Amino acid sequence: MSDTLIPATIVTGFLGSGKTTLLKRVLTEAHGQKIAVIENEFGEENIDNDILVADTEEQIIQLSNGCVCCTIREDLRSTLSTLAAKKRKSELDFDRVVIETTGLADPGPVAQTFFMDDEVAESFLLDSILTLVDAKHANEQLDTRQEARRQVGFADQIFISKSELVEPAALDALMHRLKHMNPRAPQQRVHFGEVDLASVFDLRGFNLNAKLEIDPDFLKPEETHAHGHKHHDHTHCDHDHGHCDHDHGHEHGHNHEHGEHCQHPHHHHHDDDVKSFVFRSDKAFNPAKLEDFLGAIVQVYGPKMLRYKGVLYMKGTDKKVIFQGVHQLMGSDLGPKWLPSEKKQSKMVFIGIDLPKEILLSGLEGCLA
Ligand SMILES: Nc1nc2c(ncn2[C@@H]2O[C@H](COP(=O)(O)OP(=O)(O)OP(=O)(O)O)[C@@H](O)[C@H]2O)c(=O)[nH]1
């Protein structure tokens, strides 16, 4: 079924991080693929709901906007359904959609459009969220802008631009910082948007899959780079989670690792409000308890839960249970059977804003059979 869905990719990243550069590059390289681009430029005047199709090989769609958080969803929704309708009627021909968000946007509402709206969900499949991070300016942006932190939290894949402008040690420290914010997203350097298409499209970052690769070292205590401060501390609560109360959301996929770095003596401590943690257990979950617990948790913390995902060992089935969510929206599915050679265990990762890690971890413990 999903073969008939049009894949969509969201490209996000703070102002000047290289989104357009990457996209241009991809558009020129994507031979054989017709890509519809939806540009969501902040502050742009042109309010034409009706799509403006440029006269090039790719169709470029300019989407107007206002407050991104509040209005884009409607604009995007109608743009996407118009696109799908035109494709159905063979008035427009394209294979996939790329949405470039403004650098100031929270990608949450954009991604949620793909789940919340039936018409959109019937035609499109959110493939992944790609986040560009400017190596030169990221630290400051992450320190001062919550949108920048959220963009990292939502990423399925992180591309680091301008890495040639910084020292290797600084790049390393940045990668480390990003990884603590989002351990699931692989990080890759890009030089002026030069990337292999395979690392941009069909990542299936949002699909349920039975893999959840997280660096085992990620869980290790942080002595190696501590100077007294802890990295994950959840003691502060004053960062709010959101201007508009719509939420933002999604989930996804894979994570790989970068074997390269492990100890960062030069590491510096950021008290990022976007943080992640992992739950692991070799004991099976009691499905009813888990459902109740998670249901309650998302009621309370949903707005702060950017993305969460897990491969679960569940009592009563010999299959893996794959679960994931985006803010309040949560879903699960049966995956493949556990192999006899495989160790049955649950792994879950939570990425969010000031999430109450201890409450979540002990609550999950309480759901074990
Ligand atoms: N040195 C260096 N500059 C880069 C790299 N990638 C992009 N740039 C430059 O960074 C500037 C911003 O790039 P854009 O692609 O316009 O960034 P953007 O994210 O689309 O910017 P906004 O639309 O303002 O959010 C441009 O001058 C690019 O040429 C890189 O890898 N290295």
Short mmCIF file of C-alpha atoms and ligand atoms in Angstrom, two decimals:
data_model
loop_
_atom_site.label_atom_id
_atom_site.label_comp_id
_atom_site.label_asym_id
_atom_site.label_seq_id
_atom_site.Cartn_x
_atom_site.Cartn_y
_atom_site.Cartn_z
CA MET A 1 0.00 0.00 0.00
CA SER A 2 2.63 2.38 1.01
CA ASP A 3 4.07 2.07 -2.47
CA THR A 4 1.37 4.34 -3.59
CA LEU A 5 2.13 6.95 -1.00
CA ILE A 6 4.21 9.90 -2.02
CA PRO A 7 7.33 10.18 0.11
CA ALA A 8 7.89 13.51 1.81
CA THR A 9 11.06 14.87 3.34
CA ILE A 10 11.27 17.82 5.68
CA VAL A 11 14.46 19.86 5.56
CA THR A 12 14.98 22.00 8.58
CA GLY A 13 17.85 23.81 10.26
CA PHE A 14 18.49 27.22 11.68
CA LEU A 15 18.89 30.35 9.57
CA GLY A 16 21.82 30.10 7.25
CA SER A 17 22.56 26.49 8.09
CA GLY A 18 22.67 25.48 4.44
CA LYS A 19 19.20 24.15 3.70
CA THR A 20 18.88 25.84 0.35
CA THR A 21 22.41 24.90 -0.59
CA LEU A 22 21.68 21.28 0.14
CA LEU A 23 18.40 21.35 -1.66
CA LYS A 24 19.81 22.94 -4.79
CA ARG A 25 22.45 20.34 -4.87
CA VAL A 26 19.95 17.56 -4.48
CA LEU A 27 17.71 18.99 -7.16
CA THR A 28 20.50 19.12 -9.65
CA GLU A 29 21.62 15.64 -8.80
CA ALA A 30 18.35 13.90 -8.63
CA HIS A 31 18.30 12.60 -12.11
CA GLY A 32 15.26 10.64 -12.87
CA GLN A 33 13.39 11.94 -9.88
CA LYS A 34 10.85 14.64 -10.04
CA ILE A 35 10.76 16.54 -6.85
CA ALA A 36 8.11 18.97 -5.75
CA VAL A 37 9.58 21.51 -3.40
CA ILE A 38 7.51 23.37 -0.92
CA GLU A 39 9.29 26.40 0.36
CA ASN A 40 8.12 27.93 3.50
CA GLU A 41 9.92 31.22 3.67
CA PHE A 42 9.41 33.28 6.71
CA GLY A 43 8.25 36.78 6.19
CA GLU A 44 7.67 36.36 2.55
CA GLU A 45 4.85 38.37 1.16
CA ASN A 46 3.42 36.23 -1.50
CA ILE A 47 0.24 34.76 -0.27
CA ASP A 48 -0.83 32.61 -3.07
CA ASN A 49 -2.47 29.52 -1.91
CA ASP A 50 -2.55 28.51 -5.41
CA ILE A 51 0.53 26.96 -6.13
CA LEU A 52 3.11 28.69 -8.07
CA VAL A 53 4.69 26.22 -10.29
CA ALA A 54 7.97 27.31 -11.66
CA ASP A 55 8.85 26.52 -15.15
CA THR A 56 11.72 24.25 -14.49
CA GLU A 57 12.05 20.57 -14.39
CA GLU A 58 11.12 20.52 -10.79
CA GLN A 59 8.03 22.13 -9.61
CA ILE A 60 8.78 24.70 -7.04
CA ILE A 61 5.98 25.53 -4.77
CA GLN A 62 6.09 28.61 -2.71
CA LEU A 63 4.06 28.40 0.36
CA SER A 64 3.12 31.52 2.13
CA ASN A 65 3.04 31.69 5.80
CA GLY A 66 2.62 33.83 8.78
CA CYS A 67 3.18 32.54 12.22
CA VAL A 68 4.66 29.27 11.26
CA CYS A 69 3.47 27.48 14.23
CA CYS A 70 -0.12 28.43 13.86
CA THR A 71 -0.84 28.85 10.25
CA ILE A 72 1.49 26.72 8.34
CA ARG A 73 -0.38 23.64 9.16
CA GLU A 74 -3.39 24.77 7.30
CA ASP A 75 -1.39 26.10 4.39
CA LEU A 76 0.72 23.06 4.21
CA ARG A 77 -2.25 20.82 4.49
CA SER A 78 -4.05 22.43 1.62
CA THR A 79 -0.91 22.64 -0.46
CA LEU A 80 -0.26 18.97 0.03
CA SER A 81 -3.78 17.93 -0.78
CA THR A 82 -3.79 20.08 -3.89
CA LEU A 83 -0.55 18.51 -4.95
CA ALA A 84 -1.85 15.01 -4.40
CA ALA A 85 -5.05 15.77 -6.29
CA LYS A 86 -3.13 17.16 -9.23
CA LYS A 87 -0.89 14.18 -9.30
CA ARG A 88 -3.88 11.87 -9.27
CA LYS A 89 -5.39 13.72 -12.17
CA SER A 90 -2.03 13.68 -13.95
CA GLU A 91 -1.91 17.44 -13.99
CA LEU A 92 1.35 17.41 -12.13
CA ASP A 93 4.02 14.83 -12.26
CA PHE A 94 6.35 14.31 -9.35
CA ASP A 95 7.75 11.43 -7.35
CA ARG A 96 8.38 13.00 -4.00
CA VAL A 97 7.96 16.13 -1.99
CA VAL A 98 10.54 18.11 -0.10
CA ILE A 99 9.48 20.76 2.35
CA GLU A 100 12.04 23.35 3.29
CA THR A 101 11.01 25.01 6.49
CA THR A 102 12.08 28.42 7.54
CA GLY A 103 15.08 28.57 9.81
CA LEU A 104 12.88 29.86 12.58
CA ALA A 105 10.34 27.12 12.35
CA ASP A 106 9.64 24.42 14.77
CA PRO A 107 9.37 21.36 12.53
CA GLY A 108 6.84 19.77 14.86
CA PRO A 109 3.63 21.08 13.36
CA VAL A 110 4.94 20.48 9.88
CA ALA A 111 5.62 16.85 10.63
CA GLN A 112 2.36 16.38 12.46
CA THR A 113 0.44 17.41 9.42
CA PHE A 114 1.35 14.02 8.02
CA PHE A 115 -0.35 12.20 10.87
CA MET A 116 -3.16 14.42 11.89
CA ASP A 117 -4.77 15.02 8.61
CA ASP A 118 -6.46 12.04 7.02
CA GLU A 119 -6.37 13.36 3.53
CA VAL A 120 -2.67 14.08 3.76
CA ALA A 121 -1.98 10.76 5.46
CA GLU A 122 -3.74 8.91 2.67
CA SER A 123 -1.52 10.39 0.02
CA PHE A 124 1.83 10.99 1.66
CA LEU A 125 4.33 9.15 3.73
CA LEU A 126 6.66 11.20 5.87
CA ASP A 127 10.03 9.78 5.02
CA SER A 128 12.27 11.76 7.31
CA ILE A 129 13.23 15.03 8.87
CA LEU A 130 16.67 16.23 7.88
CA THR A 131 18.25 18.85 10.07
CA LEU A 132 21.11 21.04 8.95
CA VAL A 133 23.43 22.29 11.67
CA ASP A 134 25.92 25.05 11.00
CA ALA A 135 29.17 23.98 12.65
CA LYS A 136 30.37 27.52 12.94
CA HIS A 137 27.33 28.99 14.62
CA ALA A 138 25.53 26.05 16.13
CA ASN A 139 26.67 26.43 19.69
CA GLU A 140 25.40 29.90 19.99
CA GLN A 141 22.18 29.09 18.19
CA LEU A 142 21.58 26.10 20.40
CA ASP A 143 22.33 28.13 23.49
CA THR A 144 19.95 30.86 22.64
CA ARG A 145 17.22 29.52 20.37
CA GLN A 146 14.75 26.91 21.29
CA GLU A 147 13.75 26.39 17.65
CA ALA A 148 17.32 25.36 16.95
CA ARG A 149 17.23 22.82 19.76
CA ARG A 150 13.90 21.45 18.65
CA GLN A 151 15.13 21.09 15.12
CA VAL A 152 17.85 18.84 16.46
CA GLY A 153 15.42 16.90 18.63
CA PHE A 154 13.19 16.06 15.71
CA ALA A 155 15.91 15.04 13.30
CA ASP A 156 16.11 11.64 11.70
CA GLN A 157 19.36 12.64 10.09
CA ILE A 158 21.66 15.49 10.99
CA PHE A 159 23.86 17.15 8.39
CA ILE A 160 26.62 19.37 9.70
CA SER A 161 27.57 22.16 7.32
CA LYS A 162 30.56 24.49 7.44
CA SER A 163 32.65 22.02 9.36
CA GLU A 164 35.68 23.20 7.43
CA LEU A 165 35.40 26.47 9.28
CA VAL A 166 35.98 25.04 12.72
CA GLU A 167 38.73 23.13 14.49
CA PRO A 168 38.32 19.37 14.70
CA ALA A 169 38.03 19.56 18.48
CA ALA A 170 35.19 22.03 18.24
CA LEU A 171 33.44 19.86 15.70
CA ASP A 172 33.83 16.90 17.96
CA ALA A 173 32.38 18.73 20.90
CA LEU A 174 29.45 19.84 18.78
CA MET A 175 28.78 16.32 17.59
CA HIS A 176 28.86 15.15 21.13
CA ARG A 177 26.42 17.81 22.18
CA LEU A 178 24.06 16.94 19.35
CA LYS A 179 24.24 13.32 20.21
CA HIS A 180 23.10 13.97 23.73
CA MET A 181 20.21 15.89 22.41
CA ASN A 182 19.32 13.28 19.84
CA PRO A 183 21.11 9.96 20.03
CA ARG A 184 19.01 8.45 17.28
CA ALA A 185 19.99 10.68 14.44
CA PRO A 186 23.12 9.82 12.54
CA GLN A 187 25.36 12.81 11.96
CA GLN A 188 27.11 13.46 8.73
CA ARG A 189 29.25 16.35 7.57
CA VAL A 190 28.30 18.06 4.36
CA HIS A 191 30.38 20.50 2.44
CA PHE A 192 28.22 22.96 0.55
CA GLY A 193 25.39 20.53 0.34
CA GLU A 194 27.39 17.78 -1.20
CA VAL A 195 25.65 14.60 -0.18
CA ASP A 196 24.86 11.27 -1.54
CA LEU A 197 21.17 11.04 -2.42
CA ALA A 198 20.98 7.80 -0.53
CA SER A 199 21.58 9.70 2.68
CA VAL A 200 18.80 12.14 1.89
CA PHE A 201 15.91 10.14 0.49
CA ASP A 202 14.15 6.97 1.47
CA LEU A 203 15.62 6.96 4.91
CA ARG A 204 12.32 5.72 6.23
CA GLY A 205 13.10 7.55 9.36
CA PHE A 206 9.49 7.68 10.35
CA ASN A 207 8.64 4.16 9.52
CA LEU A 208 8.31 1.62 12.12
CA ASN A 209 11.23 -0.65 11.98
CA ALA A 210 12.59 -3.28 14.22
CA LYS A 211 15.90 -1.64 14.76
CA LEU A 212 16.78 0.91 17.28
CA GLU A 213 20.44 1.43 17.19
CA ILE A 214 21.79 3.44 19.98
CA ASP A 215 25.38 3.61 20.93
CA PRO A 216 25.76 1.48 24.02
CA ASP A 217 28.30 4.00 25.27
CA PHE A 218 25.67 6.60 25.28
CA LEU A 219 24.36 5.15 28.48
CA LYS A 220 27.62 5.08 30.27
CA PRO A 221 28.14 7.45 33.09
CA GLU A 222 29.80 10.58 32.00
CA GLU A 223 32.89 10.68 34.09
CA THR A 224 35.02 10.93 31.05
CA HIS A 225 33.90 14.37 30.42
CA ALA A 226 32.67 15.70 33.59
CA HIS A 227 34.04 18.43 35.62
CA GLY A 228 31.53 18.27 38.28
CA HIS A 229 28.48 19.10 36.28
CA LYS A 230 26.23 16.47 35.16
CA HIS A 231 25.16 16.38 31.68
CA HIS A 232 21.69 15.20 32.05
CA ASP A 233 20.17 17.02 34.72
CA HIS A 234 16.62 17.74 34.72
CA THR A 235 16.42 20.16 37.45
CA HIS A 236 15.25 23.13 35.60
CA CYS A 237 11.89 23.65 34.27
CA ASP A 238 11.57 27.08 33.10
CA HIS A 239 12.09 26.51 29.46
CA ASP A 240 8.74 26.35 28.14
CA HIS A 241 7.69 24.03 25.56
CA GLY A 242 5.95 25.97 23.26
CA HIS A 243 4.57 29.09 22.13
CA CYS A 244 1.60 27.84 20.39
CA ASP A 245 -0.05 24.98 21.92
CA HIS A 246 -0.28 22.93 18.91
CA ASP A 247 2.33 20.57 19.25
CA HIS A 248 4.97 19.44 17.23
CA GLY A 249 5.72 16.01 16.65
CA HIS A 250 7.08 12.91 15.36
CA GLU A 251 9.21 10.01 15.62
CA HIS A 252 11.45 7.93 13.68
CA GLY A 253 14.15 5.77 13.23
CA HIS A 254 17.57 4.68 13.17
CA ASN A 255 20.60 5.83 14.79
CA HIS A 256 23.97 4.98 14.21
CA GLU A 257 27.01 5.89 15.71
CA HIS A 258 30.12 7.59 15.16
CA GLY A 259 32.74 5.48 16.54
CA GLU A 260 35.12 8.32 16.37
CA HIS A 261 34.55 10.13 19.49
CA CYS A 262 34.25 8.96 22.92
CA GLN A 263 36.12 10.99 25.27
CA HIS A 264 36.11 14.64 25.14
CA PRO A 265 38.32 16.11 27.67
CA HIS A 266 37.65 19.45 26.14
CA HIS A 267 34.02 18.94 26.45
CA HIS A 268 31.94 21.72 27.70
CA HIS A 269 28.72 21.59 29.46
CA HIS A 270 25.57 22.70 27.97
CA ASP A 271 22.45 22.58 29.81
CA ASP A 272 20.33 21.90 26.77
CA ASP A 273 16.69 21.54 27.48
CA VAL A 274 16.28 19.10 24.62
CA LYS A 275 17.61 15.90 26.05
CA SER A 276 17.26 12.25 25.59
CA PHE A 277 17.52 9.13 27.60
CA VAL A 278 17.20 5.46 27.01
CA PHE A 279 15.32 2.76 28.85
CA ARG A 280 16.47 -0.82 28.58
CA SER A 281 15.31 -4.00 30.18
CA ASP A 282 15.65 -7.72 29.69
CA LYS A 283 12.31 -8.34 31.33
CA ALA A 284 9.08 -8.47 29.36
CA PHE A 285 6.54 -5.70 29.61
CA ASN A 286 3.03 -6.30 30.75
CA PRO A 287 1.10 -4.85 27.80
CA ALA A 288 -1.87 -3.53 29.74
CA LYS A 289 0.27 -1.82 32.34
CA LEU A 290 2.49 -0.30 29.75
CA GLU A 291 -0.40 1.02 27.77
CA ASP A 292 -1.93 2.62 30.83
CA PHE A 293 1.31 4.15 31.89
CA LEU A 294 2.24 5.56 28.51
CA GLY A 295 -1.28 6.80 27.97
CA ALA A 296 -1.10 8.72 31.21
CA ILE A 297 2.37 10.02 30.56
CA VAL A 298 1.57 11.47 27.16
CA GLN A 299 -1.43 13.23 28.63
CA VAL A 300 0.83 15.10 30.96
CA TYR A 301 4.12 15.37 29.15
CA GLY A 302 3.05 15.02 25.52
CA PRO A 303 3.81 18.59 24.57
CA LYS A 304 7.36 18.13 25.80
CA MET A 305 7.88 14.75 24.22
CA LEU A 306 9.36 15.47 20.84
CA ARG A 307 9.94 11.93 19.76
CA TYR A 308 10.07 8.53 21.28
CA LYS A 309 10.50 5.14 19.90
CA GLY A 310 11.20 1.65 21.03
CA VAL A 311 11.57 -1.99 20.25
CA LEU A 312 9.80 -3.84 23.00
CA TYR A 313 9.91 -7.27 24.51
CA MET A 314 6.28 -7.85 25.38
CA LYS A 315 4.67 -10.62 27.30
CA GLY A 316 2.19 -12.68 25.29
CA THR A 317 3.80 -12.44 21.88
CA ASP A 318 6.83 -13.96 20.27
CA LYS A 319 7.19 -10.91 18.06
CA LYS A 320 8.94 -7.67 18.67
CA VAL A 321 6.61 -4.84 19.40
CA ILE A 322 7.61 -1.61 17.74
CA PHE A 323 6.33 1.48 19.32
CA GLN A 324 6.79 5.13 18.57
CA GLY A 325 5.24 8.45 19.12
CA VAL A 326 5.16 12.10 18.54
CA HIS A 327 3.93 14.18 21.39
CA GLN A 328 0.51 12.79 22.27
CA LEU A 329 0.30 10.61 19.21
CA MET A 330 1.55 7.17 19.86
CA GLY A 331 1.37 3.95 17.94
CA SER A 332 2.61 0.41 18.03
CA ASP A 333 2.92 -2.47 15.69
CA LEU A 334 4.03 -6.05 15.68
CA GLY A 335 7.43 -6.50 14.15
CA PRO A 336 9.28 -9.66 13.20
CA LYS A 337 9.68 -12.59 15.55
CA TRP A 338 12.52 -12.65 17.98
CA LEU A 339 15.16 -14.92 16.60
CA PRO A 340 16.25 -17.81 18.77
CA SER A 341 19.74 -16.37 18.78
CA GLU A 342 18.57 -12.97 19.83
CA LYS A 343 18.43 -11.69 23.34
CA LYS A 344 14.94 -10.50 24.07
CA GLN A 345 15.05 -7.05 25.49
CA SER A 346 13.31 -3.74 25.32
CA LYS A 347 14.98 -0.54 24.25
CA MET A 348 13.25 2.78 24.19
CA VAL A 349 14.56 6.23 23.54
CA PHE A 350 12.85 9.42 24.59
CA ILE A 351 13.75 12.82 23.25
CA GLY A 352 12.11 15.80 24.76
CA ILE A 353 12.24 19.03 26.60
CA ASP A 354 12.99 18.74 30.26
CA LEU A 355 11.42 15.34 30.48
CA PRO A 356 11.14 13.86 33.95
CA LYS A 357 13.57 11.09 33.32
CA GLU A 358 13.31 9.45 36.75
CA ILE A 359 9.55 9.34 36.67
CA LEU A 360 9.56 7.81 33.24
CA LEU A 361 12.23 5.27 33.99
CA SER A 362 10.73 4.12 37.25
CA GLY A 363 7.26 4.10 35.74
CA LEU A 364 8.49 1.88 32.94
CA GLU A 365 10.15 -0.43 35.45
CA GLY A 366 6.78 -0.72 37.08
CA CYS A 367 5.23 -1.95 33.85
CA LEU A 368 7.48 -4.98 33.59
CA ALA A 369 5.72 -8.28 33.95
N1 LIG B 1 31.72 27.62 4.39
C1 LIG B 1 30.60 27.00 4.11
N2 LIG B 1 29.52 27.72 3.76
C2 LIG B 1 28.38 27.06 3.47
C3 LIG B 1 28.29 25.64 3.52
N3 LIG B 1 27.02 25.29 3.18
C4 LIG B 1 26.36 26.45 2.95
N4 LIG B 1 27.18 27.52 3.09
C5 LIG B 1 26.88 28.94 2.92
O1 LIG B 1 26.06 29.38 3.99
C6 LIG B 1 25.17 30.40 3.55
C7 LIG B 1 23.74 30.04 3.91
O2 LIG B 1 23.34 28.91 3.13
P1 LIG B 1 21.84 28.64 2.71
O3 LIG B 1 21.83 27.37 1.98
O4 LIG B 1 21.26 29.82 2.08
O5 LIG B 1 21.20 28.47 4.15
P2 LIG B 1 19.67 28.30 4.52
O6 LIG B 1 19.62 27.35 5.65
O7 LIG B 1 18.87 27.98 3.33
O8 LIG B 1 19.37 29.75 5.03
P3 LIG B 1 17.95 30.44 5.42
O9 LIG B 1 17.08 30.29 4.21
O10 LIG B 1 18.35 31.82 5.76
O11 LIG B 1 17.43 29.72 6.61
C8 LIG B 1 25.39 30.52 2.05
O12 LIG B 1 26.24 31.61 1.84
C9 LIG B 1 26.07 29.21 1.69
O13 LIG B 1 26.91 29.34 0.56
C10 LIG B 1 29.47 24.90 3.89
O14 LIG B 1 29.48 23.66 3.98
N5 LIG B 1 30.58 25.64 4.16
#
